[in-house]
mmCIF file of C-alpha atoms and ligand atoms in Angstrom:
data_model
loop_
_atom_site.group_PDB
_atom_site.id
_atom_site.type_symbol
_atom_site.label_atom_id
_atom_site.label_comp_id
_atom_site.label_asym_id
_atom_site.label_seq_id
_atom_site.Cartn_x
_atom_site.Cartn_y
_atom_site.Cartn_z
ATOM 1 C CA MET D 1 -7.538 -27.602 -15.296
ATOM 2 C CA ALA D 2 -9.732 -24.497 -14.096
ATOM 3 C CA ILE D 3 -6.485 -22.670 -13.832
ATOM 4 C CA LEU D 4 -4.859 -23.853 -17.102
ATOM 5 C CA GLY D 5 -8.054 -22.921 -18.834
ATOM 6 C CA ARG D 6 -8.365 -19.621 -17.199
ATOM 7 C CA LEU D 7 -4.597 -18.952 -17.973
ATOM 8 C CA LEU D 8 -4.937 -19.925 -21.514
ATOM 9 C CA LEU D 9 -8.243 -17.184 -22.084
ATOM 10 C CA CYS D 10 -6.069 -14.523 -20.615
ATOM 11 C CA PHE D 11 -3.148 -15.086 -22.919
ATOM 12 C CA ALA D 12 -5.467 -15.109 -25.978
ATOM 13 C CA LEU D 13 -7.242 -11.907 -24.639
ATOM 14 C CA TRP D 14 -3.971 -10.316 -24.207
ATOM 15 C CA HIS D 15 -3.019 -10.963 -27.553
ATOM 16 C CA ILE D 16 -6.173 -9.918 -28.882
ATOM 17 C CA LEU D 17 -6.264 -6.759 -26.825
ATOM 18 C CA GLN D 18 -2.757 -6.031 -27.906
ATOM 19 C CA VAL D 19 -3.711 -6.208 -31.360
ATOM 20 C CA CYS D 20 -6.854 -4.357 -31.382
ATOM 21 C CA ARG D 21 -5.549 -1.457 -29.276
ATOM 22 C CA VAL D 22 -3.746 1.465 -30.755
ATOM 23 C CA SER D 23 -2.298 4.122 -28.359
ATOM 24 C CA LYS D 24 -0.212 6.829 -29.651
ATOM 25 C CA PHE D 25 1.234 10.419 -28.776
ATOM 26 C CA THR D 26 -0.542 12.930 -30.467
ATOM 27 C CA ASN D 27 0.880 16.191 -29.314
ATOM 28 C CA VAL D 28 3.668 17.362 -26.886
ATOM 29 C CA GLU D 29 4.368 21.295 -25.781
ATOM 30 C CA CYS D 30 7.052 22.128 -23.039
ATOM 31 C CA PHE D 31 6.767 25.355 -21.419
ATOM 32 C CA ASN D 32 9.955 27.478 -20.091
ATOM 33 C CA ILE D 33 7.575 29.556 -17.385
ATOM 34 C CA ASP D 34 10.817 30.320 -15.652
ATOM 35 C CA GLU D 35 13.661 30.877 -18.515
ATOM 36 C CA SER D 36 16.383 31.410 -16.115
ATOM 37 C CA PHE D 37 15.384 27.962 -14.920
ATOM 38 C CA THR D 38 15.133 25.636 -18.222
ATOM 39 C CA ASN D 39 15.348 26.022 -21.904
ATOM 40 C CA PHE D 40 13.544 23.429 -24.582
ATOM 41 C CA THR D 41 15.724 23.244 -27.142
ATOM 42 C CA LEU D 42 13.489 19.989 -28.607
ATOM 43 C CA CYS D 43 10.278 19.060 -28.079
ATOM 44 C CA ARG D 44 8.559 17.234 -30.744
ATOM 45 C CA LEU D 45 6.804 14.221 -31.733
ATOM 46 C CA TYR D 46 8.083 12.277 -35.115
ATOM 47 C CA ALA D 47 5.961 10.145 -36.830
ATOM 48 C CA VAL D 48 7.789 6.812 -37.706
ATOM 49 C CA LYS D 49 5.063 5.100 -39.372
ATOM 50 C CA ARG D 50 1.486 4.328 -39.212
ATOM 51 C CA ASP D 51 0.321 4.475 -35.743
ATOM 52 C CA VAL D 52 3.657 4.821 -34.514
ATOM 53 C CA VAL D 53 5.204 8.216 -32.899
ATOM 54 C CA GLU D 54 8.347 8.685 -31.090
ATOM 55 C CA MET D 55 8.692 11.535 -28.675
ATOM 56 C CA SER D 56 11.882 13.520 -28.223
ATOM 57 C CA LEU D 57 12.929 16.243 -25.694
ATOM 58 C CA ARG D 58 15.969 18.029 -24.931
ATOM 59 C CA VAL D 59 15.773 20.712 -22.118
ATOM 60 C CA ASN D 60 18.753 22.313 -20.642
ATOM 61 C CA ILE D 61 18.458 23.228 -16.684
ATOM 62 C CA PHE D 62 20.560 26.572 -16.483
ATOM 63 C CA ARG D 63 20.495 26.255 -12.557
ATOM 64 C CA TRP D 64 19.294 23.888 -10.218
ATOM 65 C CA PRO D 65 18.203 25.248 -7.065
ATOM 66 C CA LYS D 66 19.338 24.512 -3.560
ATOM 67 C CA ARG D 67 15.478 24.248 -2.532
ATOM 68 C CA PRO D 68 13.667 21.041 -3.138
ATOM 69 C CA VAL D 69 12.103 21.029 -6.873
ATOM 70 C CA SER D 70 8.588 19.532 -6.763
ATOM 71 C CA MET D 71 6.673 17.551 -9.446
ATOM 72 C CA ARG D 72 3.219 17.175 -9.872
ATOM 73 C CA LEU D 73 2.069 14.745 -12.202
ATOM 74 C CA GLN D 74 -1.794 15.498 -13.482
ATOM 75 C CA LEU D 75 -3.338 13.095 -16.147
ATOM 76 C CA LEU D 76 -6.637 14.506 -17.617
ATOM 77 C CA LYS D 77 -9.184 12.973 -19.952
ATOM 78 C CA LYS D 78 -11.032 14.687 -22.683
ATOM 79 C CA ALA D 79 -14.490 15.379 -22.238
ATOM 80 C CA SER D 80 -15.550 18.704 -23.883
ATOM 81 C CA GLY D 81 -12.147 20.030 -23.055
ATOM 82 C CA TYR D 82 -9.537 18.346 -20.647
ATOM 83 C CA LYS D 83 -10.905 17.127 -17.276
ATOM 84 C CA PRO D 84 -8.748 15.888 -14.338
ATOM 85 C CA PHE D 85 -8.778 12.137 -14.823
ATOM 86 C CA LEU D 86 -7.924 9.300 -11.805
ATOM 87 C CA TYR D 87 -4.146 10.845 -11.226
ATOM 88 C CA ASN D 88 -2.914 13.885 -9.841
ATOM 89 C CA VAL D 89 -0.083 13.729 -7.550
ATOM 90 C CA CYS D 90 2.706 15.846 -6.200
ATOM 91 C CA GLN D 91 6.373 14.723 -5.213
ATOM 92 C CA SER D 92 7.444 17.262 -3.127
ATOM 93 C CA ASP D 93 11.416 16.686 -3.877
ATOM 94 C CA VAL D 94 12.245 15.236 -7.316
ATOM 95 C CA CYS D 95 15.594 14.369 -5.838
ATOM 96 C CA GLU D 96 14.391 12.547 -3.040
ATOM 97 C CA TYR D 97 12.116 10.460 -5.428
ATOM 98 C CA LEU D 98 14.812 9.926 -7.749
ATOM 99 C CA GLU D 99 16.543 7.737 -4.707
ATOM 100 C CA LYS D 100 13.562 6.272 -3.113
ATOM 101 C CA ARG D 101 10.852 5.861 -6.077
ATOM 102 C CA ASN D 102 8.515 5.154 -3.588
ATOM 103 C CA HIS D 103 5.209 6.293 -5.551
ATOM 104 C CA PRO D 104 3.593 3.536 -7.743
ATOM 105 C CA PHE D 105 1.946 5.933 -10.223
ATOM 106 C CA VAL D 106 5.263 8.091 -10.709
ATOM 107 C CA ASN D 107 6.814 4.933 -10.877
ATOM 108 C CA ILE D 108 4.764 3.563 -13.587
ATOM 109 C CA ILE D 109 5.382 6.886 -15.720
ATOM 110 C CA LEU D 110 9.376 7.542 -15.131
ATOM 111 C CA ASN D 111 10.345 3.545 -15.645
ATOM 112 C CA SER D 112 8.662 3.623 -18.554
ATOM 113 C CA PHE D 113 11.094 5.866 -20.134
ATOM 114 C CA ALA D 114 13.470 4.959 -18.010
ATOM 115 C CA ASN D 115 15.944 3.370 -20.772
ATOM 116 C CA ARG D 116 15.331 6.495 -22.996
ATOM 117 C CA THR D 117 16.397 9.205 -20.856
ATOM 118 C CA ASN D 118 19.703 10.393 -19.242
ATOM 119 C CA VAL D 119 17.947 11.021 -15.888
ATOM 120 C CA VAL D 120 18.574 8.635 -13.041
ATOM 121 C CA ARG D 121 19.289 10.514 -9.760
ATOM 122 C CA CYS D 122 20.422 14.096 -8.767
ATOM 123 C CA PRO D 123 22.622 15.675 -9.785
ATOM 124 C CA LEU D 124 20.617 15.952 -12.513
ATOM 125 C CA PRO D 125 22.852 16.729 -15.789
ATOM 126 C CA ARG D 126 22.639 19.878 -17.283
ATOM 127 C CA GLU D 127 20.979 19.081 -20.547
ATOM 128 C CA ILE D 128 18.234 16.434 -20.002
ATOM 129 C CA ILE D 129 17.512 14.503 -23.015
ATOM 130 C CA LEU D 130 14.407 11.934 -23.848
ATOM 131 C CA GLU D 131 14.663 10.658 -27.290
ATOM 132 C CA HIS D 132 12.971 8.271 -29.506
ATOM 133 C CA PHE D 133 10.318 7.031 -26.963
ATOM 134 C CA ARG D 134 7.413 5.553 -28.249
ATOM 135 C CA PHE D 135 4.148 4.813 -26.497
ATOM 136 C CA PRO D 136 4.486 2.486 -23.310
ATOM 137 C CA VAL D 137 1.928 -0.074 -24.113
ATOM 138 C CA LYS D 138 2.754 -2.319 -21.104
ATOM 139 C CA VAL D 139 1.447 0.430 -18.989
ATOM 140 C CA LEU D 140 -1.598 0.159 -20.036
ATOM 141 C CA ASP D 141 -1.283 -3.556 -18.311
ATOM 142 C CA LEU D 142 -0.609 -2.032 -15.129
ATOM 143 C CA MET D 143 -3.058 0.984 -15.224
ATOM 144 C CA PRO D 144 -6.126 0.163 -17.341
ATOM 145 C CA LEU D 145 -7.635 3.347 -19.496
ATOM 146 C CA PRO D 146 -10.613 3.371 -21.346
ATOM 147 C CA SER D 147 -10.656 4.475 -24.980
ATOM 148 C CA GLY D 148 -10.062 8.204 -25.457
ATOM 149 C CA ASP D 149 -7.756 11.129 -25.436
ATOM 150 C CA TYR D 150 -5.333 12.081 -22.770
ATOM 151 C CA ALA D 151 -3.370 14.701 -21.971
ATOM 152 C CA LEU D 152 -0.292 14.088 -18.867
ATOM 153 C CA PHE D 153 0.489 17.527 -17.667
ATOM 154 C CA SER D 154 4.261 17.419 -15.776
ATOM 155 C CA THR D 155 4.399 20.772 -13.395
ATOM 156 C CA PHE D 156 8.227 21.525 -11.712
ATOM 157 C CA SER D 157 8.246 24.028 -9.351
ATOM 158 C CA PHE D 158 10.084 25.607 -6.696
ATOM 159 C CA GLU D 159 9.847 28.203 -3.753
ATOM 160 C CA GLY D 160 6.034 28.291 -4.771
ATOM 161 C CA LYS D 161 5.745 28.910 -8.190
ATOM 162 C CA GLU D 162 5.791 27.198 -11.647
ATOM 163 C CA ARG D 163 8.959 26.871 -13.214
ATOM 164 C CA ALA D 164 8.406 24.377 -16.404
ATOM 165 C CA LEU D 165 6.138 22.365 -17.710
ATOM 166 C CA VAL D 166 5.699 19.380 -20.149
ATOM 167 C CA LYS D 167 2.169 18.166 -21.507
ATOM 168 C CA VAL D 168 2.098 15.204 -23.275
ATOM 169 C CA TYR D 169 -1.221 14.303 -25.318
ATOM 170 C CA PHE D 170 -1.870 10.845 -26.459
ATOM 171 C CA SER D 171 -5.252 8.937 -27.598
ATOM 172 C CA ILE D 172 -6.317 5.166 -26.910
ATOM 173 C CA THR D 173 -8.276 3.837 -29.411
ATOM 174 C CA GLU D 174 -10.048 -0.014 -29.263
ATOM 175 C CA TYR D 175 -11.183 -1.607 -32.273
ATOM 176 C CA ARG D 176 -13.933 -4.322 -31.418
HETATM 177 C C1 LIG K 201 16.740 28.291 -25.804
HETATM 178 O O1 LIG K 201 16.849 27.398 -26.913
HETATM 179 C C2 LIG K 201 17.293 28.059 -28.315
HETATM 180 C C3 LIG K 201 16.905 26.993 -28.996
HETATM 181 O O2 LIG K 201 15.789 26.434 -29.125
HETATM 182 C C4 LIG K 201 18.098 29.386 -28.324
HETATM 183 O O3 LIG K 201 17.872 30.002 -29.863
HETATM 184 C C5 LIG K 201 18.274 30.209 -27.383
HETATM 185 O O4 LIG K 201 19.561 30.993 -27.314
HETATM 186 C C6 LIG K 201 17.795 29.345 -25.902
HETATM 187 N N1 LIG K 201 18.302 30.552 -24.826
HETATM 188 C C7 LIG K 201 18.951 30.751 -23.841
HETATM 189 C C8 LIG K 201 18.478 31.650 -22.861
HETATM 190 O O5 LIG K 201 20.244 29.906 -23.568
HETATM 191 C C1 LIG K 202 13.510 0.045 -23.184
HETATM 192 O O1 LIG K 202 12.034 -0.048 -22.434
HETATM 193 C C2 LIG K 202 10.812 -0.542 -23.536
HETATM 194 C C3 LIG K 202 9.813 -0.513 -22.578
HETATM 195 O O2 LIG K 202 10.281 -1.513 -21.084
HETATM 196 C C4 LIG K 202 11.165 -1.538 -24.101
HETATM 197 O O3 LIG K 202 10.162 -2.107 -24.992
HETATM 198 C C5 LIG K 202 12.354 -1.273 -25.034
HETATM 199 O O4 LIG K 202 12.473 -2.258 -25.955
HETATM 200 C C6 LIG K 202 13.371 -0.843 -24.137
HETATM 201 N N1 LIG K 202 14.564 -0.370 -25.168
HETATM 202 C C7 LIG K 202 15.771 -0.687 -25.306
HETATM 203 C C8 LIG K 202 16.533 -0.120 -26.125
HETATM 204 O O5 LIG K 202 16.057 -0.999 -24.193
#
């Protein structure tokens, strides 16, 4: 009975938290640091309805280098400016990562938009597309974050230089 009671409580809490929490994208910025590597042709949010925002990105890859392309994912939280928060991970080879999918934090982020993008593994398509991506609320069950304003910076580099950068901003608001 104790177990059943706990299960019911969790179930009730889950519903309450889902209802009382609003998480949404607030801004997205894309940077072609190396204009011979990428060209973002679309990088924006769409307000679908109250509290529902979708993100769409399109980026042309002009030349995927023979050298490994690394990816850094950095989470930041706003507190008089955005400060590094909890996660700052670097995958030294995007292609190898896409084969192995062996980093828990990166998996959570990438799995959350797996069905909204044409990225599966290398070779990557010449045009990478992410469409109608809503904030993946289920991620917060795996990775609970307190209320606040956040940013996730994704930086792509090769040969020791940053080449492309996507900054996604989102907010989590809990009503108690
Ligand atoms: C990059 O994309 C823009 C459209 O967003 C286009 O006008 C421009 O010609 C493109 N640049 C290159 C080098 O293809
Ligand atoms: C895509 O995945 C998200 C999160 O897992 C899910 O909520 C959504 O229903 C999926 N959409 C489609 C079209 O499969």
